[in-house]
Each structure stands twice: as structure tokens, then as C-alpha cells.
Tab-separated table of C-alpha atoms and ligand atoms in Angstrom:
chain	number	residue	atom	x	y	z
A	1	UNK	CA	-46.224	87.638	-51.171
A	2	UNK	CA	-49.651	87.298	-49.603
A	3	UNK	CA	-49.156	89.730	-46.748
A	4	UNK	CA	-49.834	93.402	-47.183
A	5	UNK	CA	-49.793	96.752	-45.431
A	6	UNK	CA	-51.893	99.541	-46.935
A	7	UNK	CA	-50.667	103.104	-46.571
A	8	UNK	CA	-53.649	105.201	-45.476
A	9	UNK	CA	-51.604	108.343	-44.845
A	10	UNK	CA	-48.062	108.749	-46.174
A	11	UNK	CA	-47.145	112.288	-45.137
A	12	UNK	CA	-45.770	114.168	-42.137
A	13	UNK	CA	-48.694	116.585	-42.183
A	14	UNK	CA	-52.210	116.850	-43.553
A	15	UNK	CA	-52.444	118.844	-46.801
A	16	UNK	CA	-54.049	118.837	-50.244
A	17	UNK	CA	-51.347	116.298	-51.251
A	18	UNK	CA	-52.441	113.624	-48.766
A	19	UNK	CA	-52.993	112.493	-45.218
A	20	UNK	CA	-50.693	112.082	-42.243
A	21	UNK	CA	-49.376	108.817	-40.811
A	22	UNK	CA	-51.602	105.743	-40.773
A	23	UNK	CA	-51.036	102.129	-41.896
A	24	UNK	CA	-53.727	99.469	-42.301
A	25	UNK	CA	-52.389	96.072	-41.150
A	26	UNK	CA	-55.623	94.106	-41.538
A	27	UNK	CA	-59.361	94.883	-41.356
A	28	UNK	CA	-59.177	95.481	-37.600
A	29	UNK	CA	-55.754	96.964	-36.925
A	30	UNK	CA	-53.826	100.093	-37.811
A	31	UNK	CA	-50.514	101.629	-36.855
A	32	UNK	CA	-51.163	105.306	-36.103
A	33	UNK	CA	-54.350	107.195	-36.817
A	34	UNK	CA	-53.384	110.326	-38.735
A	35	UNK	CA	-55.624	109.477	-41.691
A	36	UNK	CA	-58.465	107.004	-41.144
A	37	UNK	CA	-61.701	108.834	-41.812
A	38	UNK	CA	-61.308	109.704	-45.507
A	39	UNK	CA	-59.715	106.453	-46.780
A	40	UNK	CA	-61.811	104.071	-44.648
A	41	UNK	CA	-65.047	106.061	-44.089
A	42	UNK	CA	-67.603	103.642	-42.602
A	43	UNK	CA	-65.131	100.731	-42.758
A	44	UNK	CA	-63.387	102.474	-39.846
A	45	UNK	CA	-66.180	100.996	-37.702
A	46	UNK	CA	-64.317	97.669	-38.026
A	47	UNK	CA	-61.057	99.095	-36.635
A	48	UNK	CA	-60.554	97.623	-33.161
A	49	UNK	CA	-56.820	98.116	-32.551
A	50	UNK	CA	-54.719	101.258	-32.928
A	51	UNK	CA	-50.988	100.786	-32.322
A	52	UNK	CA	-49.594	104.259	-31.705
A	53	UNK	CA	-45.982	105.219	-32.336
A	54	UNK	CA	-46.184	108.412	-30.261
A	55	UNK	CA	-48.527	111.160	-29.145
A	56	UNK	CA	-48.058	113.803	-31.871
A	57	UNK	CA	-51.221	115.083	-33.541
A	58	UNK	CA	-50.350	113.912	-37.081
A	59	UNK	CA	-50.392	110.322	-35.724
A	60	UNK	CA	-53.486	110.415	-33.488
A	61	UNK	CA	-55.947	112.936	-34.952
A	62	UNK	CA	-58.456	110.681	-36.747
A	63	UNK	CA	-59.256	108.593	-33.675
A	64	UNK	CA	-61.226	111.658	-32.606
A	65	UNK	CA	-63.269	111.753	-35.810
A	66	UNK	CA	-63.992	108.061	-36.357
A	67	UNK	CA	-65.249	107.818	-32.766
A	68	UNK	CA	-67.404	110.893	-33.258
A	69	UNK	CA	-68.790	110.153	-36.746
A	70	UNK	CA	-69.563	106.476	-36.154
A	71	UNK	CA	-70.401	106.603	-32.462
A	72	UNK	CA	-73.744	104.801	-32.873
A	73	UNK	CA	-72.386	102.239	-35.389
A	74	UNK	CA	-69.450	100.945	-33.388
A	75	UNK	CA	-70.109	97.669	-31.553
A	76	UNK	CA	-66.623	97.109	-30.141
A	77	UNK	CA	-64.249	99.086	-27.942
A	78	UNK	CA	-61.404	100.799	-29.802
A	79	UNK	CA	-58.278	99.447	-28.100
A	80	UNK	CA	-55.409	101.947	-28.091
A	81	UNK	CA	-51.940	100.403	-27.709
A	82	UNK	CA	-48.853	102.498	-27.047
A	83	UNK	CA	-45.992	103.265	-24.696
A	84	UNK	CA	-47.229	104.191	-21.237
A	85	UNK	CA	-46.211	107.835	-21.671
A	86	UNK	CA	-48.030	108.002	-25.038
A	87	UNK	CA	-51.256	106.759	-23.445
A	88	UNK	CA	-50.846	109.132	-20.494
A	89	UNK	CA	-50.444	112.025	-22.952
A	90	UNK	CA	-53.696	111.045	-24.699
A	91	UNK	CA	-55.572	110.880	-21.391
A	92	UNK	CA	-54.208	114.205	-20.160
A	93	UNK	CA	-54.158	116.288	-23.340
A	94	UNK	CA	-56.550	114.802	-25.924
A	95	UNK	CA	-59.429	112.624	-24.673
A	96	UNK	CA	-59.806	114.793	-21.580
A	97	UNK	CA	-63.300	116.327	-21.904
A	98	UNK	CA	-61.609	119.632	-22.882
A	99	UNK	CA	-60.103	119.054	-26.331
A	100	UNK	CA	-62.385	116.060	-27.072
A	101	UNK	CA	-64.661	113.815	-24.998
A	102	UNK	CA	-63.102	111.238	-22.674
A	103	UNK	CA	-64.344	108.264	-24.681
A	104	UNK	CA	-62.879	105.865	-22.097
A	105	UNK	CA	-65.744	106.977	-19.825
A	106	UNK	CA	-68.459	106.859	-22.508
A	107	UNK	CA	-70.232	103.494	-22.976
A	108	UNK	CA	-70.791	102.065	-26.451
A	109	UNK	CA	-74.346	102.645	-27.660
A	110	UNK	CA	-74.510	99.297	-29.473
A	111	UNK	CA	-72.095	97.095	-27.576
A	112	UNK	CA	-70.600	96.232	-24.239
A	113	UNK	CA	-67.863	98.316	-22.622
A	114	UNK	CA	-66.566	101.809	-23.247
A	115	UNK	CA	-65.814	103.465	-26.584
A	116	UNK	CA	-62.029	103.273	-26.041
A	117	UNK	CA	-59.615	101.453	-23.743
A	118	UNK	CA	-55.882	101.958	-23.119
A	119	UNK	CA	-53.285	99.164	-23.350
A	120	UNK	CA	-49.647	99.949	-22.435
A	121	UNK	CA	-46.949	98.102	-24.360
A	122	UNK	CA	-43.168	97.754	-23.985
A	123	UNK	CA	-40.388	97.875	-26.553
A	124	UNK	CA	-38.891	94.445	-27.281
A	125	UNK	CA	-42.043	92.536	-26.341
A	126	UNK	CA	-43.911	90.591	-29.036
A	127	UNK	CA	-47.693	90.908	-29.225
A	128	UNK	CA	-50.169	88.896	-31.282
A	129	UNK	CA	-51.776	90.795	-34.128
A	130	UNK	CA	-53.923	88.017	-35.552
A	131	UNK	CA	-53.678	84.224	-35.824
A	132	UNK	CA	-50.592	84.321	-38.037
A	133	UNK	CA	-48.834	87.619	-37.366
A	134	UNK	CA	-47.121	89.462	-34.544
A	135	UNK	CA	-46.097	93.020	-33.770
A	136	UNK	CA	-43.110	94.230	-31.755
A	137	UNK	CA	-42.426	97.795	-30.623
A	138	UNK	CA	-38.929	99.089	-31.402
A	139	UNK	CA	-37.401	101.996	-29.480
A	140	UNK	CA	-36.856	105.182	-31.542
A	141	UNK	CA	-35.453	108.668	-30.876
A	142	UNK	CA	-37.949	111.523	-31.156
A	143	UNK	CA	-38.890	114.631	-29.126
A	144	UNK	CA	-41.434	112.638	-27.103
A	145	UNK	CA	-41.252	108.955	-26.093
A	146	UNK	CA	-41.755	107.015	-29.328
A	147	UNK	CA	-41.462	103.626	-30.956
A	148	UNK	CA	-41.558	102.037	-34.372
A	149	UNK	CA	-43.025	98.605	-35.064
A	150	UNK	CA	-41.847	95.361	-36.622
A	151	UNK	CA	-44.688	93.352	-38.157
A	152	UNK	CA	-43.879	89.680	-38.752
A	153	UNK	CA	-45.929	87.175	-40.716
A	154	UNK	CA	-44.914	83.842	-42.267
A	155	UNK	CA	-41.241	84.447	-41.402
A	156	UNK	CA	-41.123	87.773	-43.208
A	157	UNK	CA	-41.196	91.177	-41.572
A	158	UNK	CA	-41.600	94.842	-42.302
A	159	UNK	CA	-40.432	97.639	-40.005
A	160	UNK	CA	-42.208	100.979	-39.756
A	161	UNK	CA	-39.896	103.405	-37.957
A	162	UNK	CA	-42.267	106.396	-37.625
A	163	UNK	CA	-40.732	109.694	-36.483
A	164	UNK	CA	-37.104	109.335	-35.429
A	165	UNK	CA	-33.603	110.782	-35.681
A	166	UNK	CA	-31.885	107.436	-35.061
A	167	UNK	CA	-32.097	103.891	-36.414
A	168	UNK	CA	-29.950	102.222	-33.738
A	169	UNK	CA	-32.697	99.952	-32.352
A	170	UNK	CA	-34.158	99.385	-35.820
A	171	UNK	CA	-30.781	98.114	-37.041
A	172	UNK	CA	-30.552	95.789	-34.017
A	173	UNK	CA	-34.018	94.431	-34.903
A	174	UNK	CA	-33.064	93.897	-38.566
A	175	UNK	CA	-29.848	92.067	-37.632
A	176	UNK	CA	-31.639	89.928	-35.036
A	177	UNK	CA	-34.558	88.930	-37.282
A	178	UNK	CA	-32.704	88.310	-40.566
A	179	UNK	CA	-36.067	88.300	-42.349
A	180	UNK	CA	-36.826	92.010	-42.842
A	181	UNK	CA	-38.189	92.573	-46.317
A	182	UNK	CA	-38.749	96.313	-46.072
A	183	UNK	CA	-38.095	99.354	-43.931
A	184	UNK	CA	-40.606	102.198	-43.934
A	185	UNK	CA	-38.510	105.134	-42.790
A	186	UNK	CA	-39.335	108.742	-42.275
A	187	UNK	CA	-37.688	111.623	-44.115
A	188	UNK	CA	-39.309	114.869	-43.034
A	189	UNK	CA	-37.080	117.756	-44.113
A	190	UNK	CA	-34.706	118.684	-46.959
A	191	UNK	CA	-30.955	118.796	-46.393
A	192	UNK	CA	-30.835	122.591	-45.978
A	193	UNK	CA	-33.153	122.239	-42.969
A	194	UNK	CA	-30.743	119.975	-41.064
A	195	UNK	CA	-30.922	122.158	-37.952
A	196	UNK	CA	-34.717	121.909	-37.888
A	197	UNK	CA	-34.493	118.139	-38.428
A	198	UNK	CA	-32.041	117.813	-35.534
A	199	UNK	CA	-34.118	119.912	-33.118
A	200	UNK	CA	-37.394	118.195	-34.038
A	201	UNK	CA	-35.651	114.780	-34.182
A	202	UNK	CA	-36.465	113.865	-37.766
A	203	UNK	CA	-34.367	112.804	-40.778
A	204	UNK	CA	-33.205	114.696	-43.850
A	205	UNK	CA	-32.126	112.512	-46.825
A	206	UNK	CA	-28.470	113.005	-45.763
A	207	UNK	CA	-29.149	111.945	-42.157
A	208	UNK	CA	-31.281	109.019	-43.324
A	209	UNK	CA	-28.778	107.422	-45.704
A	210	UNK	CA	-26.015	107.977	-43.147
A	211	UNK	CA	-28.116	106.154	-40.513
A	212	UNK	CA	-28.763	103.297	-42.980
A	213	UNK	CA	-25.024	102.690	-43.600
A	214	UNK	CA	-24.734	99.752	-41.139
A	215	UNK	CA	-27.335	97.890	-43.261
A	216	UNK	CA	-25.685	98.556	-46.639
A	217	UNK	CA	-25.437	95.434	-48.800
A	218	UNK	CA	-28.556	93.846	-47.290
A	219	UNK	CA	-31.463	93.264	-49.653
A	220	UNK	CA	-34.044	95.449	-47.956
A	221	UNK	CA	-36.592	97.615	-49.745
A	222	UNK	CA	-36.657	101.203	-48.480
A	223	UNK	CA	-40.007	102.992	-48.415
A	224	UNK	CA	-40.010	106.675	-47.483
A	225	UNK	CA	-42.879	108.273	-45.595
A	226	UNK	CA	-43.582	111.316	-43.401
A	227	UNK	CA	-42.296	113.851	-45.944
A	228	UNK	CA	-43.434	117.365	-45.005
A	229	UNK	CA	-45.593	118.080	-48.090
A	230	UNK	CA	-44.254	121.593	-48.732
A	231	UNK	CA	-40.730	120.217	-49.292
A	232	UNK	CA	-41.679	117.117	-51.265
A	233	UNK	CA	-40.086	118.034	-54.606
A	234	UNK	CA	-36.792	119.022	-53.013
A	235	UNK	CA	-36.661	115.973	-50.710
A	236	UNK	CA	-37.383	113.583	-53.617
A	237	UNK	CA	-34.602	115.145	-55.700
A	238	UNK	CA	-32.153	114.833	-52.799
A	239	UNK	CA	-33.134	111.200	-52.181
A	240	UNK	CA	-32.450	110.430	-55.857
A	241	UNK	CA	-28.942	111.893	-55.519
A	242	UNK	CA	-28.100	110.367	-52.116
A	243	UNK	CA	-29.762	106.912	-52.239
A	244	UNK	CA	-26.687	105.076	-53.586
A	245	UNK	CA	-27.515	101.419	-54.203
A	246	UNK	CA	-30.681	101.387	-52.049
A	247	UNK	CA	-33.954	100.461	-53.766
A	248	UNK	CA	-36.122	103.393	-52.676
A	249	UNK	CA	-39.847	104.043	-53.112
A	250	UNK	CA	-41.546	107.261	-52.003
A	251	UNK	CA	-44.891	106.312	-50.498
A	252	UNK	CA	-48.216	107.887	-51.397
A	253	UNK	CA	-51.611	107.484	-49.770
A	254	UNK	CA	-53.207	104.245	-50.997
A	255	UNK	CA	-49.925	102.452	-51.772
A	256	UNK	CA	-49.652	98.809	-50.703
A	257	UNK	CA	-46.524	97.074	-49.393
A	258	UNK	CA	-46.676	93.322	-50.115
A	259	UNK	CA	-44.360	90.984	-48.250
B	301	LIG	ZN1	-45.166	112.891	-37.281
B	302	LIG	ZN1	-43.672	113.269	-34.183
């Protein structure tokens, strides 16, 4: 178990309980950017690759602040990977010189190139993460185009679903790979907010364990993230009742998944 993923932000919103979605894969790469500034501070200067799951604010917000705070310390372009529509949303609605500067048009002060660059990816394609690990985008079902990611290293993989109301493609990935050690799955709302979960395309504990049924009997660790902090106590109680034989861990900021 020498591979690890560090949870920088475990929640589905920023609050006094913790940060929103971000996962540190290695010193240079993260999945999502909801919480980079506080946990990484100046180490965020080393982040070169952000793999986005989708365009929602709780997954992108801290790109704005690490670029701003460490503008003169960065020596390399921040490469932003995501589905084409995710990148288009960032260009149009976020880094657009209205909400925040268009850093793709601002040169690095202490390096070559621009502060950020955009790199479209496709679901089902495998991309190199570093010398010994790969990352593959997996189609998910959310209110905007979205994907999860499978991270594979030394013939072991972990899947991070991010925001979704379906695990269909995730289950296909798990059955194809046969080496998935853990699933990091979202669970945003309590059971009595099923209508809200449906409309916003998230899971409640009941929806989640129903969606996991095709994988029952497989030895996969289940890690829960993206809980809306206000409902945490209720969601955790419901997970305890509904989890059946699944080995479930509720993630907190700073937790490490070793695989
Ligand atoms: Zn979210
Ligand atoms: Zn979302």
C-alpha cells in the first residue's frame, strides 16, 4: 500500500466543518479545486495539473485564489483538464475578466507561458498522471456535463465519482478493471430530501446503496464525500442504518486513502 490520495476537501460545500471537493494525487496533481489554499498554502505553487470533474463552484473555486495569492511565485502554467463543456464554462463564466481575470491571457511573471492553459479530455480515454500511474475519466450523471475519475497505479485503482445521481459507468469501470480497491462516492442529502437530491442530481444514502447493489459482494472500500455539512449528523446516521455489509468510511479533510 504505497499509493495514496489525500483528501484536501471532503464536503459538498465550504463551511466551518471543512472544505469542498479537492483530492491531492501527488505533489503536482489534484482532482478538483474546491479546497487548495488552506490545506496547501504555498505548496499550491507546485500544483501543475487540475483534473476537474465539472464546473460547479464547490469544485473550482480555489484555482482563483492560488493563482491570485501566489502569482509571482508560480514558475509553471497551471494546466486545467476537463470535459470540453467544463472548460468552456470556465472560460465563459469564471476566468472571463468579469468574475476573475482571464489567467489564460496573463503571462507568468517567473516562467514561460501563461498562468493557465486548458486541456480537453474524453471519458474512456487513459491519460498519464506520472511515470507509474494513469487517470481515466468516467461518465457521470449530474446537472451539468460531469465525470468521475479512475486512478490506477501498480495494478490497483481508486474511483472518485464526484457529483452524480447514477453509478452506471462507474460500475462498468469496476467490472472492467477488476482491481478497484476503493470507491469515493458522493452522498449529499438525507433521505427526506430525496426530491432535492433527484432535481440536483445527487445521492441520498438510500439512492446510493441502491445504486451500489450491482457491486454487492465485491471487496471494495466505500468512502463517502460531498456531504452537505448542515445535514451531516442525519446523513451519517442513515448511512449506518442502510450500509448493509459495505465497509464504509465518512471522509474528513486531511484523510488519506492508501491503495
Ligand atoms: Zn459539488
Ligand atoms: Zn455539482
